[in-house]
Tab-separated table of C-alpha atoms in Angstrom:
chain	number	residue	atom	x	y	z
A	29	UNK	CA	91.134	77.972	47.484
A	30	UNK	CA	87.818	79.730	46.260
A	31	UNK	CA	87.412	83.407	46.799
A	32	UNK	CA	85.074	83.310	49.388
A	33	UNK	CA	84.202	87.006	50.554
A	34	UNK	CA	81.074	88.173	51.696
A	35	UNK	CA	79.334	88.152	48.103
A	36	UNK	CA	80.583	84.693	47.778
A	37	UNK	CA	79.082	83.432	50.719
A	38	UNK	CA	75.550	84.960	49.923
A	39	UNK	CA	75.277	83.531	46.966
A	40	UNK	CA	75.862	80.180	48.095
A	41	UNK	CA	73.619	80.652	51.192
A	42	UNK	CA	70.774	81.832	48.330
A	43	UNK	CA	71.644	79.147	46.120
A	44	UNK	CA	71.342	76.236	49.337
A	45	UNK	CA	67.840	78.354	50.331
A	46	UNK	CA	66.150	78.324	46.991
A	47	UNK	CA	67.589	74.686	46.450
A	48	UNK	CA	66.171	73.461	50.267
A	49	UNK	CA	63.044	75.696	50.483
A	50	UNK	CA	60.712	73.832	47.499
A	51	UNK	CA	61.528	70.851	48.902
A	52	UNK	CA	60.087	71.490	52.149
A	53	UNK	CA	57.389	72.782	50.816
A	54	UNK	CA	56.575	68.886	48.723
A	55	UNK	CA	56.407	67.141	52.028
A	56	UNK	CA	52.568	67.730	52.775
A	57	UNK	CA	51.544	66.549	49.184
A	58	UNK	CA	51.825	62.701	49.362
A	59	UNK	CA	49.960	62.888	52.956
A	60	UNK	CA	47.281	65.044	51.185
A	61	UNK	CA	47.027	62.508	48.064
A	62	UNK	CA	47.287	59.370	50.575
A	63	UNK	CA	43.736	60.796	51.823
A	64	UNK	CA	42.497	60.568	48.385
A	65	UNK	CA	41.131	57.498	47.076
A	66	UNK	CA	42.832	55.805	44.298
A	67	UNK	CA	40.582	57.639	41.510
A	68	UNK	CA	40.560	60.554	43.032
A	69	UNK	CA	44.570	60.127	43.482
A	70	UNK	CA	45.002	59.041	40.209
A	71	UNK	CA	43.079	62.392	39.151
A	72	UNK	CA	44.875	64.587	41.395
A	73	UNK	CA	48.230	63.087	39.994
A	74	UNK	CA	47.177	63.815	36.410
A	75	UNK	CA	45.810	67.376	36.698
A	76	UNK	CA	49.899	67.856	38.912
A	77	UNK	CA	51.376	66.635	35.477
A	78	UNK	CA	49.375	68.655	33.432
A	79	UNK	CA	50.435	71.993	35.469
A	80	UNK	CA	54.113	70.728	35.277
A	81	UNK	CA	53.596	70.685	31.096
A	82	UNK	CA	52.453	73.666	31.467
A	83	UNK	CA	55.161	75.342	33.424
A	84	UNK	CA	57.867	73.334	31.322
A	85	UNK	CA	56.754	75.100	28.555
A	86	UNK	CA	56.307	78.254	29.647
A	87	UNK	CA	59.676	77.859	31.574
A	88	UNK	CA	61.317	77.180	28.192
A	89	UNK	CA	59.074	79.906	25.460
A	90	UNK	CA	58.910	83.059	28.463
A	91	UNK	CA	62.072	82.422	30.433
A	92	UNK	CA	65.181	80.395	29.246
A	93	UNK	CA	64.962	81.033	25.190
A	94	UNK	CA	63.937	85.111	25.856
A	95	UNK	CA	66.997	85.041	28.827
A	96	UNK	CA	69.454	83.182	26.215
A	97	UNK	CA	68.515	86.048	23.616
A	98	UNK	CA	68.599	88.808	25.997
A	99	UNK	CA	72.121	87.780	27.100
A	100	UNK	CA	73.424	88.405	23.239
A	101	UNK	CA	71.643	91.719	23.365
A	102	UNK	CA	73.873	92.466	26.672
A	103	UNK	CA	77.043	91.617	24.890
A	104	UNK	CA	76.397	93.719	22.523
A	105	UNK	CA	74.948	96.818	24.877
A	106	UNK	CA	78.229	96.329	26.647
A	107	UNK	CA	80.115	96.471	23.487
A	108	UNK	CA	77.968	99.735	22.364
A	109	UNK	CA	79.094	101.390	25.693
A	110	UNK	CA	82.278	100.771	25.881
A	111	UNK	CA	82.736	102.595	22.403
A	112	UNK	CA	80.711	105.565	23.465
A	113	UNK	CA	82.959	105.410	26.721
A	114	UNK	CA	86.199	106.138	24.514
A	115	UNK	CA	84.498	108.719	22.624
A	116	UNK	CA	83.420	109.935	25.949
A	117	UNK	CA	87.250	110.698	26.751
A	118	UNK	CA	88.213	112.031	23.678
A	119	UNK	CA	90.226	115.722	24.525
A	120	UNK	CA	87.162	118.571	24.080
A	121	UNK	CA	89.634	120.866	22.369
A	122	UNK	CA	91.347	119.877	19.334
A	123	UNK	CA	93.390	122.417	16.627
A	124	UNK	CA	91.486	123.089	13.848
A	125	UNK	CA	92.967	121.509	10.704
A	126	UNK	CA	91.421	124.053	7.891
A	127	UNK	CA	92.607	122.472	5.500
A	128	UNK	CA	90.171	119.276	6.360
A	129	UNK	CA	87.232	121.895	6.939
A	130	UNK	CA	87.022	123.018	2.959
A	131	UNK	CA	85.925	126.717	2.487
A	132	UNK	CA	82.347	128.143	1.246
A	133	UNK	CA	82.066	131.092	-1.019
A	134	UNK	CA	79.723	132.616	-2.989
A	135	UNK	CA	79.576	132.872	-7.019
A	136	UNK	CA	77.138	134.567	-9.563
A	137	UNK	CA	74.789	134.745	-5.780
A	138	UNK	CA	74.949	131.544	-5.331
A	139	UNK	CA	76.701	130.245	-2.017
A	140	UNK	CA	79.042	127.056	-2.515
A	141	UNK	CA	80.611	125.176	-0.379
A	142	UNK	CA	83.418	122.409	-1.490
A	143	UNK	CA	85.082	119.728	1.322
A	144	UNK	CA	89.014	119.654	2.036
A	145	UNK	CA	90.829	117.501	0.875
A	146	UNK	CA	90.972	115.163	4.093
A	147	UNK	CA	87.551	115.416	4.916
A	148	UNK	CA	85.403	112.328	4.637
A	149	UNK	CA	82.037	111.552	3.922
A	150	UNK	CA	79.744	111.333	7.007
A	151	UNK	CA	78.073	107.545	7.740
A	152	UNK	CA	74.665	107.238	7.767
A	153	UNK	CA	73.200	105.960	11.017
A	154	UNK	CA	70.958	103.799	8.759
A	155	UNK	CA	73.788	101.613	8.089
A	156	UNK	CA	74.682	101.194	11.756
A	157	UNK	CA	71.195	100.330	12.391
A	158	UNK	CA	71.098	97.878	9.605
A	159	UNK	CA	74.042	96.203	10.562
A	160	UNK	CA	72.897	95.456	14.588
A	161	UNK	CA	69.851	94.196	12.798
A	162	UNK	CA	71.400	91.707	11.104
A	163	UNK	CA	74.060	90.644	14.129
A	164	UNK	CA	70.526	90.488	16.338
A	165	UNK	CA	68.761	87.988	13.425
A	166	UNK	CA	72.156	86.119	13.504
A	167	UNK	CA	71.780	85.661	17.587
A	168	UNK	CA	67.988	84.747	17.100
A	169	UNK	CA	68.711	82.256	14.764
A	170	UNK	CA	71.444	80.373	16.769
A	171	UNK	CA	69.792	80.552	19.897
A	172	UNK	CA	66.881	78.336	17.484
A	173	UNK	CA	69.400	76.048	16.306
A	174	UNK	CA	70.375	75.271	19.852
A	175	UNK	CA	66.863	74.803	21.273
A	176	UNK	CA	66.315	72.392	18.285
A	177	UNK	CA	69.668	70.832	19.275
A	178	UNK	CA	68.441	70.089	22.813
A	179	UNK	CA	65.142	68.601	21.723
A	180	UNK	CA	67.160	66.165	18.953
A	181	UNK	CA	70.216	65.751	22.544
A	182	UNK	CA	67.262	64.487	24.442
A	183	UNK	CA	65.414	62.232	21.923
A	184	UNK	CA	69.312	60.681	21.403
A	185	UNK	CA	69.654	60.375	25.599
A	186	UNK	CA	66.067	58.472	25.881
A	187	UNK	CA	66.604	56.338	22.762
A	188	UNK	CA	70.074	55.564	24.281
A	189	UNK	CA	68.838	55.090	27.822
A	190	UNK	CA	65.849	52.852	26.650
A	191	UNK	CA	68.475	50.726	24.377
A	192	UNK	CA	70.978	50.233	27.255
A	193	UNK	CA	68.227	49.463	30.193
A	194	UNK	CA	66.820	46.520	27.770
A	195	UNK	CA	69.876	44.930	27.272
A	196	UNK	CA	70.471	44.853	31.097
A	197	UNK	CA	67.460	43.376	31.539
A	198	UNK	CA	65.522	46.430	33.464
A	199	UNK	CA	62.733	46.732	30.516
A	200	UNK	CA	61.369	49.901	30.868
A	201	UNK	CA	58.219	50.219	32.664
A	202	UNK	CA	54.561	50.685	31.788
A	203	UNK	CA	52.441	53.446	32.406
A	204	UNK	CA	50.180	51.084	34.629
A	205	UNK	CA	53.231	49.117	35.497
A	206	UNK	CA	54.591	52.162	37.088
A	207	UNK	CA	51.874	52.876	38.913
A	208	UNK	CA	51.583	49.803	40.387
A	209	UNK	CA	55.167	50.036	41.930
A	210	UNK	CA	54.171	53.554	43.451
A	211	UNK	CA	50.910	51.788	44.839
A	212	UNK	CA	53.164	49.181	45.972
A	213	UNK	CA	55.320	51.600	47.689
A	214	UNK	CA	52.442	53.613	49.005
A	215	UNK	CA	51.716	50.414	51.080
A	216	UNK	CA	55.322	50.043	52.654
A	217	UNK	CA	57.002	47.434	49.878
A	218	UNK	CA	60.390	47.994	49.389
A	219	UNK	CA	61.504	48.908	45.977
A	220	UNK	CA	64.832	49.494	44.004
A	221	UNK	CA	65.324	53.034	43.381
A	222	UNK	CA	65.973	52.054	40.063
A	223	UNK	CA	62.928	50.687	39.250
A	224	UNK	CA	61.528	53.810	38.316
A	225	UNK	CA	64.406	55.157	36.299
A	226	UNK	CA	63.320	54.911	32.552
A	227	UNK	CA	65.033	57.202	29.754
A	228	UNK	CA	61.868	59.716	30.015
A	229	UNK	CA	63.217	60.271	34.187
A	230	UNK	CA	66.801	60.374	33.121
A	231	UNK	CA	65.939	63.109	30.724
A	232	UNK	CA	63.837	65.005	33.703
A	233	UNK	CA	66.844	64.899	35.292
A	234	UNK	CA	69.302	65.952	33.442
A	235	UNK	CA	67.217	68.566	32.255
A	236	UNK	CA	66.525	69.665	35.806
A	237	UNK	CA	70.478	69.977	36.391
A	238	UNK	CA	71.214	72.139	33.774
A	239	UNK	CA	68.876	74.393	34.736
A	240	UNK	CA	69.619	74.692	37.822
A	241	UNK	CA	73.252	74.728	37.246
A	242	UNK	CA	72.462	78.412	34.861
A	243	UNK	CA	70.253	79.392	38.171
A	244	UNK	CA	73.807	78.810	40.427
A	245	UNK	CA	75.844	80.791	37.630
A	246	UNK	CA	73.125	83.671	37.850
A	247	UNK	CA	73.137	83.922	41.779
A	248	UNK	CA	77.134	84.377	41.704
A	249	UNK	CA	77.178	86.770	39.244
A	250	UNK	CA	74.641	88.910	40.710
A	251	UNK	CA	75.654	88.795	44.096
A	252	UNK	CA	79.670	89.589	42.529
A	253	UNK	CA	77.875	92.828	40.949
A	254	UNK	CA	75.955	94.134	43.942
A	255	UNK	CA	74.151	92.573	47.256
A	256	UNK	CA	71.278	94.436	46.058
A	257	UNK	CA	71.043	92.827	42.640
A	258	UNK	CA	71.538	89.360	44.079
A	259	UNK	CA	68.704	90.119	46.704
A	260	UNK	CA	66.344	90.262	43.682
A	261	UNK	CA	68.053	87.642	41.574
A	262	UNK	CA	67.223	85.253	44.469
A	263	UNK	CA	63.557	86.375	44.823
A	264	UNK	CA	63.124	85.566	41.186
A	265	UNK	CA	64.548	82.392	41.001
A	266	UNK	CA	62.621	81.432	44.386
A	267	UNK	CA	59.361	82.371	43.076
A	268	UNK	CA	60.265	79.918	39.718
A	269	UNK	CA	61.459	77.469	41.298
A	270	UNK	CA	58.155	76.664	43.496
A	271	UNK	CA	56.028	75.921	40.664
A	272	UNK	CA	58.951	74.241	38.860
A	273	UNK	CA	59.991	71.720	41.430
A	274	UNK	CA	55.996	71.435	42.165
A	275	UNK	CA	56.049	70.136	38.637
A	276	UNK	CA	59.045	67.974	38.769
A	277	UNK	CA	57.736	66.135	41.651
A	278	UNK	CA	54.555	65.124	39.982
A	279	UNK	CA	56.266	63.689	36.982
A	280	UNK	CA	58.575	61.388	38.986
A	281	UNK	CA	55.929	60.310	40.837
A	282	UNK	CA	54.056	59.508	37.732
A	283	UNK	CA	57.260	57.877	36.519
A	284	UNK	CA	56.733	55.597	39.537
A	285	UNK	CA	58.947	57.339	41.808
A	286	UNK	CA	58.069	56.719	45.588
A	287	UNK	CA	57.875	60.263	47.588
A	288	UNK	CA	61.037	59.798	49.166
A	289	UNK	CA	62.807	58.444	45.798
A	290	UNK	CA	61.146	61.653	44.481
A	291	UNK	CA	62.617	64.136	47.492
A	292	UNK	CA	66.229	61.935	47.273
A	293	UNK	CA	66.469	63.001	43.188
A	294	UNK	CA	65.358	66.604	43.918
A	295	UNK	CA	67.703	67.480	46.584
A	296	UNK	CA	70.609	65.587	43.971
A	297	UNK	CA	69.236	68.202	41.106
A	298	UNK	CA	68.947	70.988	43.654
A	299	UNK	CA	73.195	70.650	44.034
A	300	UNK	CA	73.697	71.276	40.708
A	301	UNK	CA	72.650	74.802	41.798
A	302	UNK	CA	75.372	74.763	44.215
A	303	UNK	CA	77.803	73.758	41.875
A	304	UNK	CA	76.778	76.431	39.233
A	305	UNK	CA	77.828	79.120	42.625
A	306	UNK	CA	80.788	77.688	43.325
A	307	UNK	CA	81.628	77.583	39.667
A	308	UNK	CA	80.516	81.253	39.203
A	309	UNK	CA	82.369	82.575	42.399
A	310	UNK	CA	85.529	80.765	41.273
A	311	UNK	CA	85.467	82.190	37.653
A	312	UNK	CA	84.474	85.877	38.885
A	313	UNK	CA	85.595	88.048	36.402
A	314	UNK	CA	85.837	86.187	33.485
A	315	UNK	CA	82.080	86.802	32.537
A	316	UNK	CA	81.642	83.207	32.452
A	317	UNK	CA	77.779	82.998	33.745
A	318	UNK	CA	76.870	84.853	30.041
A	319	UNK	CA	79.329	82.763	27.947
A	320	UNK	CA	77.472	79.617	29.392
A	321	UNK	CA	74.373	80.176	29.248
A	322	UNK	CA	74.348	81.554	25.647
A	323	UNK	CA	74.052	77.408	24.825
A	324	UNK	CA	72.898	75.678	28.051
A	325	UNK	CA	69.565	77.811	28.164
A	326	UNK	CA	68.286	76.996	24.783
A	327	UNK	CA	69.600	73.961	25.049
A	328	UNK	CA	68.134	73.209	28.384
A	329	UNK	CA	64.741	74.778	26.958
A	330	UNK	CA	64.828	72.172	23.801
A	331	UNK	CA	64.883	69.470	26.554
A	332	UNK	CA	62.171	71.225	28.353
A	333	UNK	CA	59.994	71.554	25.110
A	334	UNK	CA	60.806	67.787	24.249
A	335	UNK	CA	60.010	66.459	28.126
A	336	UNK	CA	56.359	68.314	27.990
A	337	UNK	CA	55.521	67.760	24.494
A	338	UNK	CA	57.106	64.029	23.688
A	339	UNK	CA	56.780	62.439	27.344
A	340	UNK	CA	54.630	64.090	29.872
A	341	UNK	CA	51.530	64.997	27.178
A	342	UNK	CA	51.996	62.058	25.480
A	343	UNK	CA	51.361	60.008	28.697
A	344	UNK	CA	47.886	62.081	29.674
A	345	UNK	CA	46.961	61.278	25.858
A	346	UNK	CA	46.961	57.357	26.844
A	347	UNK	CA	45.116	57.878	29.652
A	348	UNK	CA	40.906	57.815	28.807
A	349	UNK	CA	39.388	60.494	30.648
A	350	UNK	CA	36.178	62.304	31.049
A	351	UNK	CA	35.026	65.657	29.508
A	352	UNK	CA	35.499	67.450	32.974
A	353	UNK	CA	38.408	65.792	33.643
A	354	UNK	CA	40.037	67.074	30.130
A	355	UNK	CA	38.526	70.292	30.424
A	356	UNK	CA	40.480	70.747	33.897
A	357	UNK	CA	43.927	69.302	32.600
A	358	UNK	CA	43.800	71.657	29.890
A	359	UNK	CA	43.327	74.730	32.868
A	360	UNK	CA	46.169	73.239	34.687
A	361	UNK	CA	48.538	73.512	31.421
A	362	UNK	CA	47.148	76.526	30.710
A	363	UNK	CA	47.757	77.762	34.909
A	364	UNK	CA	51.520	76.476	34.689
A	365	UNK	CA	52.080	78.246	31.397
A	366	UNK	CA	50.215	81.471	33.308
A	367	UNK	CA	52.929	80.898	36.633
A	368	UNK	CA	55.689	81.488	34.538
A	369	UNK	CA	54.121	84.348	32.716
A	370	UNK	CA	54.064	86.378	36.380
A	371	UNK	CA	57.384	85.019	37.360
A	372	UNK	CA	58.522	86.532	34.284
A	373	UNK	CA	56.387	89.868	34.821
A	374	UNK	CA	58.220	90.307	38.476
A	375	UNK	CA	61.042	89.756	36.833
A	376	UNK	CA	60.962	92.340	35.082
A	377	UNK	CA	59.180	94.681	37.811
C-alpha cells in the first residue's frame, strides 16, 4: 500500500494536471492548420518543427544537463552541512590541555613562541578549496560522458528500430511518404497507428518518457519537503511543459502521425509522469528523485540533443525552401531555444 497522505495526493493531482493540461491546449491546432491550404500547412508544420528543435535543445543545454550538475552540487552542499552541523554541537567549554597550547617567551628581546607537543599544524583552506574543485570537475565530466552516452543509446535504438521494422516488412517511411498518410488521414482514411512509427518516433518517445518520468520524481519530492515548494515545482514544470509538448506534437505529426494518433501517444508519455509520483511517493525518504536523475537527465538530454540535431534538422535540411521561409525557421529555433531560457529564468525567480 503506497503512503498516500496529503503531500502524496498533491503531487499526483499536479503530476495528472501538468500531464492533462498541454494536451488540451493541442486540440485547436489541427482545426487551425485544416484552414490552411496545403502550402501554407506544409509551412506552418515546418516553422512548429523548427520551434520544437529549438526547445529540444534548449530543454537539454539550459535545463536537464545544468539540473543533472546542480543535483551533484546538492549532494555535496548537504554533505558540507551536515559536517558544520556536528561541529555546530561540539560542547563550547572544553579543559584546556597546556601542554597542547606550547608556551611563548621572550629571549635576547626577542619574543618566541614554540608549539606543544600535541599540537598540529593548521590546514590551509586552499587545500579544501582545491579538493571540491576537483570532486566538482569530476561531476562535470561524468554528467558529459552520460549526455554523450544518450546520444550514442539513441543512434543504437533507431539503427535497431529501423533494422527490425525492415525485416517485418513495415519499411520505414518517406518524408513525402509520410505526409501523404497524414493527408490521407486529414481526409477521413483509416490508417494503422503503426504506420507512422519509424525509429526517429520511437526515439521521440522514449525520450519524452524519461523526461517526464524525472518531472514525476521532482513533483514527489517537492511536495514530501513542503506544499509550498511543490506549489512552485508544479508552476515550473507547467510552464515547460507547454512549449515542450507544443513541440512534440509537431514532430509526430511530421512523422505522419494523425492528430488523434498524436494526442493517443502524448497522453501514453504524459503517464510516465504519473509513474515517476507514484515511484517518488513510494521511495520517500530514500532520496531517490537525486540518485536518478544524476544519469536519466543527461542521458535524457543526449537523446534530446541527438532527436533535434540528427532527425528533426536533418528533415527541414531536405526540404527546399525559400529565403523568407529559412529566415523564419531559423527565428522559430532560435524562439524555442529563447522559451526555455525564461522557463529557466522563473525557475530560478
Amino acid at each position: 500500500m503506497l503512503p498516500l497522505g496529503e503531500n502524496g495526493k498533491n503531487a499526483l493531482l499536479a503530476t495528472a494536471l501538468i500531464g492533462l493540461l498541454p494536451i488540451l491546449v493541442l486540440q485547436p491546432l489541427p482545426h487551425l492548420m485544416r484552414m490552411q491550404d496545403a502550402a501554407t500547412r506544409k509551412s506552418s508544420l515546418h516553422l512548429l518543427v523548427s520551434f520544437a528543435s529549438g526547445g529540444l535543445l534548449g530543454d537539454s543545454f539550459l535545463h536537464l544537463i545544468p539540473h543533472a550538475m546542480e543535483g551533484h552540487d546538492h549532494g555535496d552542499h548537504d554533505h558540507q552541512h551536515h559536517h558544520h552541523h556536528d561541529h555546530h554541537h561540539e560542547p563550547e567549554h572544553k579543559p584546556r590541555d597546556h601542554s597542547a597550547e606550547g608556551h611563548c617567551h621572550e629571549k635576547n628581546g626577542a619574543g618566541t613562541c614554540e608549539l606543544g607537543h600535541d599540537s598540529e599544524p593548521t590546514h590551509s583552506s586552499g587545500a579544501h578549496g582545491h579538493h571540491n574543485h576537483d570532486d566538482h570537475s569530476h561531476d562535470v565530466t561524468k554528467t558529459m560522458y552520460l549526455v554523450l552516452f544518450g546520444v550514442l543509446l539513441f543512434f543504437v535504438i533507431q539503427r535497431l528500430a529501423q533494422i527490425f521494422s525492415e525485416q517485418n516488412g513495415y519499411h520505414a517511411h518517406s518524408h513525402s511518404h509520410s505526409h501523404s498518410h497524414s493527408k490521407a488521414k486529414e481526409n477521413g482514411s483509416k490508417d494503422s497507428p503503426s504506420s507512422g512509427m519509424e525509429g526517429s518516433s520511437i526515439l521521440n518517445i522514449i525520450a519524452d518518457s524519461a523526461h517526464n518520468f524525472t518531472d514525476g520524481l521532482a513533483l514527489a519530492a517537492s511536495f514530501s519537503s513542503s506544499t509550498k515548494l511543490g506549489i512552485s515545482t508544479t508552476i515550473a514544470i507547467f510552464f515547460h511543459e507547454i512549449p515542450h509538448e507544443i513541440g512534440d506534437y509537431g514532430i509526430l505529426l511530421q512523422k505522419g502521425f494523425s492528430h488523434w494518433q498524436a494526442t493517443q501517444v502524448q497522453f501514453l508519455t504524459a503517464l510516465a509522469s504519473l509513474c515517476g509520483a507514484l515511484f517518488g511517493i513510494f521511495m520517500d525518504g530514500y532520496d531517490v528523485e537525486s540518485k536518478i536523475s544524476d544519469w536519466a537527465l543527461p542521458i535524457t538530454a543526449g537523446g534530446f540533443i541527438y532527436i533535434a540535431l540528427v532527425d528533426v534538422l536533418a528533415d527541414l535540411l531536405r526540404e527546399k525552401t525559400s529565403l523568407l521561409e529559412f529566415v523564419l525557421q531559423v527565428t522559430c529555433i532560435s524562439l524555442g531555444i529563447l522559451m526555455m531560457a525564461l522557463v529557466d529564468l522563473l525557475e530560478h525567480l
